[in-house]
Coordinates of C-alpha atoms in Angstrom, one line a residue:
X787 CA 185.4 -44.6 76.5
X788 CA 185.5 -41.4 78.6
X789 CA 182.7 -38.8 79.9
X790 CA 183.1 -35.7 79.0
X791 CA 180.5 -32.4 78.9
X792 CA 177.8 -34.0 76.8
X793 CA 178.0 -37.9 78.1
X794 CA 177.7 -37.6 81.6
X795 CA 177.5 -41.6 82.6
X796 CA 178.6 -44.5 80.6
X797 CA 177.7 -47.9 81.7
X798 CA 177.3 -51.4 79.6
X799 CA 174.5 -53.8 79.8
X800 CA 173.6 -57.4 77.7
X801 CA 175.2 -56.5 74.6
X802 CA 175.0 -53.0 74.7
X803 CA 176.5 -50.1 75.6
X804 CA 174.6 -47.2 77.3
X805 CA 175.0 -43.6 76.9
X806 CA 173.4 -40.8 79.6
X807 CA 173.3 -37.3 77.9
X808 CA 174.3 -34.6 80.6
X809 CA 170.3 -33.3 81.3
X810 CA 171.5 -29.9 82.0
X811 CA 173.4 -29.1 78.8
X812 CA 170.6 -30.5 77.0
X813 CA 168.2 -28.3 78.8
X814 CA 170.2 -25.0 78.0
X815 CA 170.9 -26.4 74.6
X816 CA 167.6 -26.9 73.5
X817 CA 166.4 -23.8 75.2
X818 CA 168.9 -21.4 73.9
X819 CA 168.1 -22.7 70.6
X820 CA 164.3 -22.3 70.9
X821 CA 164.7 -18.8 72.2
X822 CA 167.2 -17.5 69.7
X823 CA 165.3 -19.0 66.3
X824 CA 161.9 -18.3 67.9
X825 CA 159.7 -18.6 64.6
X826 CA 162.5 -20.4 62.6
X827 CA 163.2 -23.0 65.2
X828 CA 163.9 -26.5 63.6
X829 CA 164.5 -24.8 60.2
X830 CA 167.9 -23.6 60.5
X831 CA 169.2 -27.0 61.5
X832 CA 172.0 -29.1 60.0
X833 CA 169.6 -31.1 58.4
X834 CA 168.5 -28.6 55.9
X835 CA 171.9 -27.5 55.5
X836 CA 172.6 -29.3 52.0
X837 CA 169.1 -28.9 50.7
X838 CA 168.7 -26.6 47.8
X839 CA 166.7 -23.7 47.8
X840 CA 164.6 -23.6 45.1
X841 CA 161.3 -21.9 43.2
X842 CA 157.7 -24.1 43.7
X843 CA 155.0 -23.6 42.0
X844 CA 151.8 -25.2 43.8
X845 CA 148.7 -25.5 41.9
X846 CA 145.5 -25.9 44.3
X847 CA 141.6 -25.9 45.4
X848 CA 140.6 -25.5 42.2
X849 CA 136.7 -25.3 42.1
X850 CA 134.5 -24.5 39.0
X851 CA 132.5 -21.7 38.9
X852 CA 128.9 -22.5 39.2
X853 CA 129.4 -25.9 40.4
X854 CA 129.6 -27.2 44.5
X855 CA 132.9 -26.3 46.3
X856 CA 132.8 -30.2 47.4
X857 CA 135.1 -31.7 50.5
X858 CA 137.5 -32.8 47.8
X859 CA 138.0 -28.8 47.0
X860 CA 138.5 -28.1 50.7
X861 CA 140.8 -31.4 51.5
X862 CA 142.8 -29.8 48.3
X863 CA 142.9 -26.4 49.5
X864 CA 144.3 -27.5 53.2
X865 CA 146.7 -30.0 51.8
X866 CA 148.0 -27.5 49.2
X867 CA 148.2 -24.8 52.0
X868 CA 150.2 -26.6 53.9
X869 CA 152.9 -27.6 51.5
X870 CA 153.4 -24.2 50.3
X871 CA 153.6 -23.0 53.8
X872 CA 156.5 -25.8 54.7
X873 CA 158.2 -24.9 51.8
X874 CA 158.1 -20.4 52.5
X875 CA 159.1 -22.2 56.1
X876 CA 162.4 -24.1 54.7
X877 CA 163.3 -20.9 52.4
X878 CA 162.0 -21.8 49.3
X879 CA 159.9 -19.7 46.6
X880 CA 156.3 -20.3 46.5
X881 CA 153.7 -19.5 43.7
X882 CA 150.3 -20.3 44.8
X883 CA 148.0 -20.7 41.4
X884 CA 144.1 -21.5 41.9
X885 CA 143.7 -22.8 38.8
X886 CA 139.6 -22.5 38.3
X887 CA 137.2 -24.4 36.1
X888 CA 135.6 -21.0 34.5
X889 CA 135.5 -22.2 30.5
X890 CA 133.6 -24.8 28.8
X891 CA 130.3 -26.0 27.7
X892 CA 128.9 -25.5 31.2
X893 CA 129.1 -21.8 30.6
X894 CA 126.6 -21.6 27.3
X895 CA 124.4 -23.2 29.9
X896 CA 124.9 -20.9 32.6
X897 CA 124.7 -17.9 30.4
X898 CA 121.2 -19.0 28.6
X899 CA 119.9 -20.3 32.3
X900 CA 121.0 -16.3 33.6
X901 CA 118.9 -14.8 30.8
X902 CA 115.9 -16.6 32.1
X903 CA 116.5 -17.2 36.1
X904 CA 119.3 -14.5 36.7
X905 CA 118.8 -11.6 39.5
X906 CA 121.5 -9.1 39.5
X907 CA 120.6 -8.4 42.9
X908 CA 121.4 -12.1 44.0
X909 CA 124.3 -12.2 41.8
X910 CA 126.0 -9.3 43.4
X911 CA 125.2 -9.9 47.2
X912 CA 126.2 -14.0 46.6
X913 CA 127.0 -15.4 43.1
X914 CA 128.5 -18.6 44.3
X915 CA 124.7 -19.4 45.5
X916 CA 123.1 -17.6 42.6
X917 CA 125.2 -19.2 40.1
X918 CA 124.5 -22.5 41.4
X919 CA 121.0 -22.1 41.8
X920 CA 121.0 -20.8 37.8
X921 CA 122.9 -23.7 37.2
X922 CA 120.6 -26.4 38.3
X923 CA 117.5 -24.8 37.1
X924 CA 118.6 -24.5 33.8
X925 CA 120.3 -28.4 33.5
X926 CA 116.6 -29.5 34.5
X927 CA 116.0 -28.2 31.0
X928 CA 119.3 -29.4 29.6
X929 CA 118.1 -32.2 27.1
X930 CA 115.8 -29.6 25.6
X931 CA 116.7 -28.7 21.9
X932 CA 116.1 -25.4 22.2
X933 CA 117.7 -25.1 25.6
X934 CA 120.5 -27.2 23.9
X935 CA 120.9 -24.9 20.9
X936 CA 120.7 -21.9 22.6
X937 CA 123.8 -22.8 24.9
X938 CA 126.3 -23.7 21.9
X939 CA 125.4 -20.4 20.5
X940 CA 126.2 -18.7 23.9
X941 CA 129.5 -20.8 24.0
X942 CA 130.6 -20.5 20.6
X943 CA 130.2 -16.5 21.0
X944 CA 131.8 -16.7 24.2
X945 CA 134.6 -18.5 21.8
X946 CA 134.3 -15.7 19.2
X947 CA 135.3 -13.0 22.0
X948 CA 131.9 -11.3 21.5
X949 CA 132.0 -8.7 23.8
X950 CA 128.7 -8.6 25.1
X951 CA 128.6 -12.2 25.8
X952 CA 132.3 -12.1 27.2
X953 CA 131.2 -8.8 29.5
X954 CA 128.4 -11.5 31.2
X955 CA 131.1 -14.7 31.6
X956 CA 133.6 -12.3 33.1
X957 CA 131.0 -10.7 35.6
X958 CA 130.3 -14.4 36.6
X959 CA 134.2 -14.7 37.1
X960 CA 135.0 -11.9 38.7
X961 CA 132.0 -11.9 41.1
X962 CA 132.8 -15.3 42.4
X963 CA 136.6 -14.8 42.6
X964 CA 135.9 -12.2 45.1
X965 CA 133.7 -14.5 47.0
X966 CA 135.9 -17.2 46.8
X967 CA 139.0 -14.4 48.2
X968 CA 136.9 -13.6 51.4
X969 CA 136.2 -17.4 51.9
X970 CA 139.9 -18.4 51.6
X971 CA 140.6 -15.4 54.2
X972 CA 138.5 -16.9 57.0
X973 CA 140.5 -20.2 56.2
X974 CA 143.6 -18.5 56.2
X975 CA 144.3 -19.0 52.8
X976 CA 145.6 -17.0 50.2
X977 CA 146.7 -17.4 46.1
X978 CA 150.0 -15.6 44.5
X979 CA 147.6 -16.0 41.2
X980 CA 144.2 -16.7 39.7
X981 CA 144.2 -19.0 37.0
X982 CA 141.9 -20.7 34.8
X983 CA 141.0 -23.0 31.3
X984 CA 139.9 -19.5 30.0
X985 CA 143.8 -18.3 30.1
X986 CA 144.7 -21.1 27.7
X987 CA 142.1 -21.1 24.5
X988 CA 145.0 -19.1 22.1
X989 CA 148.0 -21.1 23.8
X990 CA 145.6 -25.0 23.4
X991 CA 145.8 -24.0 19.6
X992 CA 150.0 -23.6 19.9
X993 CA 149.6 -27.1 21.9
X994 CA 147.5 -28.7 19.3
X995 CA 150.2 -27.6 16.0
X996 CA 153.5 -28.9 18.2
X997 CA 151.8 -32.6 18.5
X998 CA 151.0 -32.4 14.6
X999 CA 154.2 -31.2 14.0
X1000 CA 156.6 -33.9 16.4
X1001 CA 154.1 -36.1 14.6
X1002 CA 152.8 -37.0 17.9
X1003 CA 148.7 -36.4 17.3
X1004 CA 147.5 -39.8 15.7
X1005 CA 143.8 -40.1 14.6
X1006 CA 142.0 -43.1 15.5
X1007 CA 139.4 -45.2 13.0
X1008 CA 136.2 -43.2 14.7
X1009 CA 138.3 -40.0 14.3
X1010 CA 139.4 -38.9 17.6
X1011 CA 142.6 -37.3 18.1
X1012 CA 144.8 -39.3 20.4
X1013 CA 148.8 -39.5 22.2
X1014 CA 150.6 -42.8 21.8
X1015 CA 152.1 -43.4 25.3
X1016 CA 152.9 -47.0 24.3
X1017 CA 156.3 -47.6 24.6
X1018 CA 156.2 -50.2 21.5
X1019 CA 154.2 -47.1 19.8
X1020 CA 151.7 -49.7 18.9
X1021 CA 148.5 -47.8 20.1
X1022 CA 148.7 -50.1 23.1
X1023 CA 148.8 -47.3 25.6
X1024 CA 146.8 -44.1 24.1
X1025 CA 145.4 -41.0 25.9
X1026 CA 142.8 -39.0 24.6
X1027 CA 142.8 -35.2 23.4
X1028 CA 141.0 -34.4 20.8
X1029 CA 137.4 -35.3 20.1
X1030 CA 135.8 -36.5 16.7
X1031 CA 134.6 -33.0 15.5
X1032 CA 137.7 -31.3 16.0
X1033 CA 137.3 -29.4 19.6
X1034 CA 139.7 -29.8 22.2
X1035 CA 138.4 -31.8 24.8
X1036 CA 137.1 -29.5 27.8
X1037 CA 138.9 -31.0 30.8
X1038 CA 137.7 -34.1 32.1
X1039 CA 140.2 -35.2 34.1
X1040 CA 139.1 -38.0 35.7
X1041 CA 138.0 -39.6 32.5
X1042 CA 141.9 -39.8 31.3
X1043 CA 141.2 -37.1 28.7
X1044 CA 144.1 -34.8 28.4
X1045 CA 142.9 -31.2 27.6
X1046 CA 145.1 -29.0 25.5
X1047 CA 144.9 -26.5 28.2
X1048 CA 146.4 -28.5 31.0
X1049 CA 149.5 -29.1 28.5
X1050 CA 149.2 -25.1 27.5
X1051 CA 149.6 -24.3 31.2
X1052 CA 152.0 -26.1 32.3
X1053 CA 154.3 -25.0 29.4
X1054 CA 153.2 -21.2 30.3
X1055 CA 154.1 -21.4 33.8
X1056 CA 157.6 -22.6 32.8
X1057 CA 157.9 -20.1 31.0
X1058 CA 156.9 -17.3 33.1
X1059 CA 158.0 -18.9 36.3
X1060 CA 161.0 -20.5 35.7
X1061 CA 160.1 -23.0 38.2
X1062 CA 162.2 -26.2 39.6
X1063 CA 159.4 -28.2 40.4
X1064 CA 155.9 -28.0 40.0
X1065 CA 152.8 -29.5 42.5
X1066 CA 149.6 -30.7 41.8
X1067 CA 147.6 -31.8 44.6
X1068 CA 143.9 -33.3 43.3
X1069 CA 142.3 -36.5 44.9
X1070 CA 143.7 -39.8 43.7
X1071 CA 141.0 -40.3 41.1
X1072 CA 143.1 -38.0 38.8
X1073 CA 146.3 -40.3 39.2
X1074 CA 146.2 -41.2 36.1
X1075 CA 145.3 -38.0 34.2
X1076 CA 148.5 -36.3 35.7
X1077 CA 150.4 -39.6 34.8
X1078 CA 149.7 -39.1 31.0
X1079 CA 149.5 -35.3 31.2
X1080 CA 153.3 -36.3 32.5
X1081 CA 154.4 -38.5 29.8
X1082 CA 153.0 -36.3 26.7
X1083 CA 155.1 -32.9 27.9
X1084 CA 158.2 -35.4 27.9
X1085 CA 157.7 -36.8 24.6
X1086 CA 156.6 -33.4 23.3
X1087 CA 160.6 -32.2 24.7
X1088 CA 159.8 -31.1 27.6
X1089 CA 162.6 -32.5 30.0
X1090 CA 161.5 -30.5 33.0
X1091 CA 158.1 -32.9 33.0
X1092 CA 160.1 -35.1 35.5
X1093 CA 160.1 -32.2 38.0
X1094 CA 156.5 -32.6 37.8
X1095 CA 154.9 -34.1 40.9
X1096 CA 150.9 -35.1 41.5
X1097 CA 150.2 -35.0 45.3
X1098 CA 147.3 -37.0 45.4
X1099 CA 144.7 -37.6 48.8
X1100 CA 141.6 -40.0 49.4
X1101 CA 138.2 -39.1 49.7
X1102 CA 136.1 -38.1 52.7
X1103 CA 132.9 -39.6 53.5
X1104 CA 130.1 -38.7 55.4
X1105 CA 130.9 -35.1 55.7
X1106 CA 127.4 -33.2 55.9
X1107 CA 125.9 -30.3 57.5
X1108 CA 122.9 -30.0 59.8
X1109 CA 121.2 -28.8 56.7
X1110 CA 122.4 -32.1 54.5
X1111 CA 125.0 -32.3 51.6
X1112 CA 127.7 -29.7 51.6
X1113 CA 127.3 -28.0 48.9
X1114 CA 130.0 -25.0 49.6
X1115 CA 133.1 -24.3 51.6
X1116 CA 131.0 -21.6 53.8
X1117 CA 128.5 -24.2 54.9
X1118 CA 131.7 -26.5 56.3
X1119 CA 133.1 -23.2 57.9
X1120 CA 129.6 -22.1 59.5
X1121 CA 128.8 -24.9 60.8
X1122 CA 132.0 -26.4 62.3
X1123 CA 132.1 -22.4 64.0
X1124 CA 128.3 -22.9 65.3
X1125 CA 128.9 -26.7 66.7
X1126 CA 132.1 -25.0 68.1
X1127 CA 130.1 -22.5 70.0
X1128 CA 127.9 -24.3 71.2
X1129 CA 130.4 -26.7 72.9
X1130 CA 132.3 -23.7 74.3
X1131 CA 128.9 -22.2 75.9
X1132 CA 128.1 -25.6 77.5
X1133 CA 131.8 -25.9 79.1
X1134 CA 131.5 -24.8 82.6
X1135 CA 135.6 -23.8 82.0
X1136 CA 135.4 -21.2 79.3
X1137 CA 136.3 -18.1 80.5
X1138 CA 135.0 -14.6 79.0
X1139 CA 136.4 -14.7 76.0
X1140 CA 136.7 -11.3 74.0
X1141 CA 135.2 -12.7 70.3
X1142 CA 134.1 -15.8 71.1
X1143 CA 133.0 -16.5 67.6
X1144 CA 136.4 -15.9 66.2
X1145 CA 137.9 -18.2 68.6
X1146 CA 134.9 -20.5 67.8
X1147 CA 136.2 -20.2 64.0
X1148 CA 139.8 -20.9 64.9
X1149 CA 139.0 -23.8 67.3
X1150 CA 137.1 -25.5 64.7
X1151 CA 139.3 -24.9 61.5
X1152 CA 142.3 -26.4 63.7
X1153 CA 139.5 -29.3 64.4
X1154 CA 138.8 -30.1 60.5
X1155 CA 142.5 -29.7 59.9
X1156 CA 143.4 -32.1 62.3
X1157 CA 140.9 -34.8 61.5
X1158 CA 142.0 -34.5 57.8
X1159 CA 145.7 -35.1 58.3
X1160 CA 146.1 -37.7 61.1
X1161 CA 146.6 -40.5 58.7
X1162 CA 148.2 -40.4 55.1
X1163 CA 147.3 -38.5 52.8
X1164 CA 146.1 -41.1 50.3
X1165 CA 143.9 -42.7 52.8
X1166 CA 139.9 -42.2 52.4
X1167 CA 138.5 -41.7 55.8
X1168 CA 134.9 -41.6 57.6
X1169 CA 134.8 -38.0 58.6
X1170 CA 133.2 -37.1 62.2
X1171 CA 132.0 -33.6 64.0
X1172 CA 132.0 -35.1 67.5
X1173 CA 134.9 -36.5 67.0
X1174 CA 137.0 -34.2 65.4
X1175 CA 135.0 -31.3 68.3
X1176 CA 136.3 -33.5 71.2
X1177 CA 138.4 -31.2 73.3
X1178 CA 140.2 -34.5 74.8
X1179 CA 142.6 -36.8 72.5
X1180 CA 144.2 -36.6 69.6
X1181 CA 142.1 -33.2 67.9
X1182 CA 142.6 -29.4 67.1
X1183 CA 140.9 -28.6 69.9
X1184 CA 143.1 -30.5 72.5
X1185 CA 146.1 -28.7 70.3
X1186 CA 144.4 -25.3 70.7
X1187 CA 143.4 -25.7 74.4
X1188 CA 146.9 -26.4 74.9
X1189 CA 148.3 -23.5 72.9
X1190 CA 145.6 -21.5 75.3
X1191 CA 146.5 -22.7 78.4
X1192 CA 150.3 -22.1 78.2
X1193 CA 149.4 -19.1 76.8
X1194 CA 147.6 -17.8 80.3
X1195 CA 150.6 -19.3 82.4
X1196 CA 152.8 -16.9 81.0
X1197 CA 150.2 -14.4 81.4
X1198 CA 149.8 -14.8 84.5
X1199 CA 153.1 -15.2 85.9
X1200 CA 154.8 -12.8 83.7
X1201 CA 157.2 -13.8 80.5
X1202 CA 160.0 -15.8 81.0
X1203 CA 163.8 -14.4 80.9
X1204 CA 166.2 -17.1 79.8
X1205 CA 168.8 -15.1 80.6
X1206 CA 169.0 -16.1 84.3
X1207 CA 167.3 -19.1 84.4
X1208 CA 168.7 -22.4 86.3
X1209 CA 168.7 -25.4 84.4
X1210 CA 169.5 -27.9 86.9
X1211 CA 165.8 -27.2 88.0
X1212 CA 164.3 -28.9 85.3
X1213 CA 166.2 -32.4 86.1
X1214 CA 162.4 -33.5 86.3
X1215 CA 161.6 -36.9 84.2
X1216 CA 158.5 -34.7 82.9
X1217 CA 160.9 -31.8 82.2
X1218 CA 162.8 -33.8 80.4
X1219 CA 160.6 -35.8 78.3
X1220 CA 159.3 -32.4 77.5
X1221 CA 163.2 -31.5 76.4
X1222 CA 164.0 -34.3 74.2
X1223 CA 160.9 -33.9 72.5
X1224 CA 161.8 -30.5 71.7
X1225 CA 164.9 -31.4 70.1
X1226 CA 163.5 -34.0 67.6
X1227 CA 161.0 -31.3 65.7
X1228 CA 163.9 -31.1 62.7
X1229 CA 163.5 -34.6 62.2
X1230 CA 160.1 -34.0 62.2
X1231 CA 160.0 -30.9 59.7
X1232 CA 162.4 -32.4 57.4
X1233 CA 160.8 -36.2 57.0
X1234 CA 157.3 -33.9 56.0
X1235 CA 159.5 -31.9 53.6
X1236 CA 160.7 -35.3 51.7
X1237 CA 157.2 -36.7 51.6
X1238 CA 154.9 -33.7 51.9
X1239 CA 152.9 -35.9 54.1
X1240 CA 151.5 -33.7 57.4
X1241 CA 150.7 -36.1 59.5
X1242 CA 154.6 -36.4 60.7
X1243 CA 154.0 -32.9 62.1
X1244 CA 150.5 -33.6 63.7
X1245 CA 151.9 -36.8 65.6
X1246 CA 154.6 -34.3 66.7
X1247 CA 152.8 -32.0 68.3
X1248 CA 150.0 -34.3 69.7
X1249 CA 152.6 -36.1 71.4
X1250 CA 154.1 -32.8 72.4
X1251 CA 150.6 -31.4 73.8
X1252 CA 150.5 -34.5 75.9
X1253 CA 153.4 -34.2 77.3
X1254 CA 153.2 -30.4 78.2
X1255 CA 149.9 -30.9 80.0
X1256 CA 151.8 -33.9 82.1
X1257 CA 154.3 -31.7 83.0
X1258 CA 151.6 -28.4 83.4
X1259 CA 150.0 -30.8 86.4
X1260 CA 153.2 -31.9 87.9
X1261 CA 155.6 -29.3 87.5
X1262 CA 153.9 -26.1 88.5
X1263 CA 155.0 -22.6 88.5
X1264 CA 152.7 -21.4 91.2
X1265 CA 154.1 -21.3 94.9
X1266 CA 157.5 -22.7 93.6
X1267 CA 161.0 -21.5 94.9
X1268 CA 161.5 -18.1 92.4
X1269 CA 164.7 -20.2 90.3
X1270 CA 162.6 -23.5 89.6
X1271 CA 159.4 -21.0 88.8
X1272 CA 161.4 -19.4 86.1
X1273 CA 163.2 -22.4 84.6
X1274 CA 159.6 -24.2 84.8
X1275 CA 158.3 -20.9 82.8
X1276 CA 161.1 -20.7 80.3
X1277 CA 159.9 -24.5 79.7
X1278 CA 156.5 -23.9 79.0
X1279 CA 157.3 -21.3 76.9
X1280 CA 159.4 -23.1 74.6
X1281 CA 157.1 -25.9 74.3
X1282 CA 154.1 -23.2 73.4
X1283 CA 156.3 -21.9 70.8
X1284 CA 157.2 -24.9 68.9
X1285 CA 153.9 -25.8 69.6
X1286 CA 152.4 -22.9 67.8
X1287 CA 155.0 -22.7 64.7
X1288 CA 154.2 -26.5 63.6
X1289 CA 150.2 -25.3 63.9
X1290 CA 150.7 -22.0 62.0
X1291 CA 152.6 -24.7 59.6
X1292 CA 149.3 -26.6 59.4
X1293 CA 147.4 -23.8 58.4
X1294 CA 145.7 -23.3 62.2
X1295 CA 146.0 -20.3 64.1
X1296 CA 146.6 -20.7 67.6
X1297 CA 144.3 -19.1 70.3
X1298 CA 145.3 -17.7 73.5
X1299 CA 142.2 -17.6 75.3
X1300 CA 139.6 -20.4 75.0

């Protein structure tokens, strides 16, 4: 075996034999390549070479009108966020539906409980909060006959397409899509579409003739409409759709009911979309609801059911606000921006920041974000403020005071130039740790890609902080020789940038002052 320009030393121990990497092509290799793909770095390599680009379409958050925007809502919104953002990353085609609960029984409720409890005012200025106060007042009164009556006439109206009781439901969904729009902005989110049960009440009646007519729809003894999924077809294995009196079931998904609607939409975005595979990402409770929603497209023809996937994550306990139980996604975001405040006030080194309460926002969202995707997906965990806040250890905040810090290096000694830089000054075992690490984010990006699982990325870049603040403390820029300054810079300024694309991945912004 001979050296040559990449294997600088080879030497044999017990049983092996050893390999040395020349250290200063690897510097300018991994350098080069970090300056040149700047945003794209890691995505144009080899490894994604023989992947398929190809059109998702990512259904998620998914709240109901009038009901809390609970933790599961926001673990779903992240989660969802970030696969469609790894997929725009790797070149793919990303439709982002929010596919909201705004039809069913619920709504004769809310409409009769607005006519008694409903301010305009309120309704205008916050109808998440208004709707959700009507909402409660009125199911106080929900066993009441009257009450009872009253909302099945308000629903079966709503049914009819009478306009004046239409005109009201629509208010309610318009209202609180555009509250839901500037929420989703301060978390960096946004949706290609706006989708909902109300979309599919002709298209559930199309549903409901093509199981009568595969001879698919069986009814039971009680009356119920129900799917075989048994594969003997003996009733073994059944699934739910249609209750005793005829209506479709309103979506229960976690009760394994199948609506009409779910099987309606998923057909419809085929159709429109044209899509080669299609996400759902829900909490795990609904495993089985996707499962059989699954099973009845295939045996209803649909082949393209297979490229259906359920993305499924664990519950979070223990999340609550100063105020108690979160009831909506702004509480979570005002209060994780106030705690953050309050920790940044109390720092003696926080500089003047120009808006701290932005930053405060940022710093915190990277926090939640962080905390959520440490561990897999599918794993329930105990969530914590101080210890998701804590600016030291594996957090956002170590991540964004990280991002910050490099940040002001460059600021402060001016940007690197990579043209003229000396890589045999960064022979440094910190420099180099720093290095290697660089080179491994495609295998980092592309194992998250084939499992959708974040936390390969987060692991990445904790490890990748780490080692960027070893080599900040004994590698420094200041009062070195003008070569081993710049080649230190050009460093630190590749390691900020891969740093930043795998956050922006996340769904964090980085800061650059802190």
């Amino acid at each position: 075996l001979k050296c040559d320009s990449v294997v600088s030393e080879i030497s044999t121990g017990p049983g092996t034999v050893n390999f040395t990497i020349n250290r200063e092509l690897l510097a300018k290799t991994v350098l080069q390549q970090v300056w040149k793909d700047g945003s794209e770095y890691g995505v144009k390599s080899e490894l994604f070479s023989a992947v398929p680009r190809q059109k998702a379409v990512i259904e998620f958050s998914s709240p109901n009108i009038a009901k809390k925007f609970h933790i599961g809502h926001l673990r779903s919104t992240i989660v969802g966020n970030f696969i469609a953002n790894l997929k725009v990353a790797l070149g793919h085609e990303v439709v982002r539906i929010n596919y909201l609960g705004d039809w069913g029984m619920q709504f004769g409720l809310l409409g009769v409980g607005f006519q008694s409890f409903g301010n305009k005012e309120k309704l205008k200025s916050s109808p998440l909060q208004h709707l959700f106060e009507v909402y409660v007042q009125i199911n106080k009164a929900a066993e009441d006959e009257n009450t009872k009556k009253l909302a099945k006439d308000f629903f079966r109206k709503l049914e009819e397409h009478d306009e004046q009781t239409l005109s009201i439901w629509k208010q309610f969904r318009d209202l609180s899509i555009e509250e839901y729009i500037r929420i989703y902005k301060r978390l960096g989110v946004h949706f290609d579409e706006y989708s909902g049960e109300s979309f599919y009440q002709e298209k559930a009646q199309e549903v409901l003739k093509m199981l009568e007519d595969k001879g698919l729809l069986q009814k039971t003894i009680k009356g119920t409409g129900v799917v075989d999924l048994s594969e003997k077809k003996d009733l073994s294995a059944v699934c739910t759709v249609m209750r005793s009196d005829g209506t479709s079931l309103y979506i229960t998904r976690q009760f394994l009911i199948i609506s009409f609607r779910d099987l309606a939409a998923a057909i419809d975005r085929m159709n429109k979309h044209s899509w080669d595979t299609m996400i759902y990402v829900t909490d795990k409770s609904q495993s089985n609801h996707f499962q059989h929603l699954f099973q009845i497209l295939k045996l209803m023809g649909y082949d393209w059911a297979e490229r259906c996937q359920h993305v499924s994550f664990g519950l979070v306990q223990g999340m609550k606000t100063r105020k108690g139980e979160v009831i909506f996604l702004e509480d979570v975001l005002n209060e994780v921006r106030s705690r953050m405040l309050q920790n940044m006030t109390s720092t003696k080194t926080t500089k003047e920041i120009q808006d701290p309460v932005e930053t405060a926002e940022k710093v915190g969202l990277a926090a939640l974000i962080i905390q959520d995707f440490r561990g897999l997906l599918s794993s329930d965990y105990q969530f914590s403020w101080d210890r998701a806040l804590q600016s030291r250890g594996d957090t956002g905040v170590f991540l964004q005071y990280t991002h910050a810090r490099l940040h002001s290096l460059e600021q402060m000694h001016g940007n690197a130039e990579l043209t003229d830089v000396n890589v045999a000054c960064l022979q440094e075992p910190d420099a180099i740790s720093v290095l290697q690490h660089l080179l491994r984010y495609d295998e980092v990006l592309y194992r998250s890609s084939q499992d959708l699982q974040p936390k390969h990325i987060v692991s990445y870049l904790l490890t990748l902080s780490h080692l960027a603040a070893v080599a900040h403390k004994t590698l420094p820029v200041k009062g070195s020789a003008p070569d081993v300054a710049q080649a230190r810079l050009c460093l630190f300024h590749a390691a900020r940038s891969v740093l930043a694309n795998g956050m922006k991945l996340l769904g964090i912004t980085p800061v650059t002052q802190m």
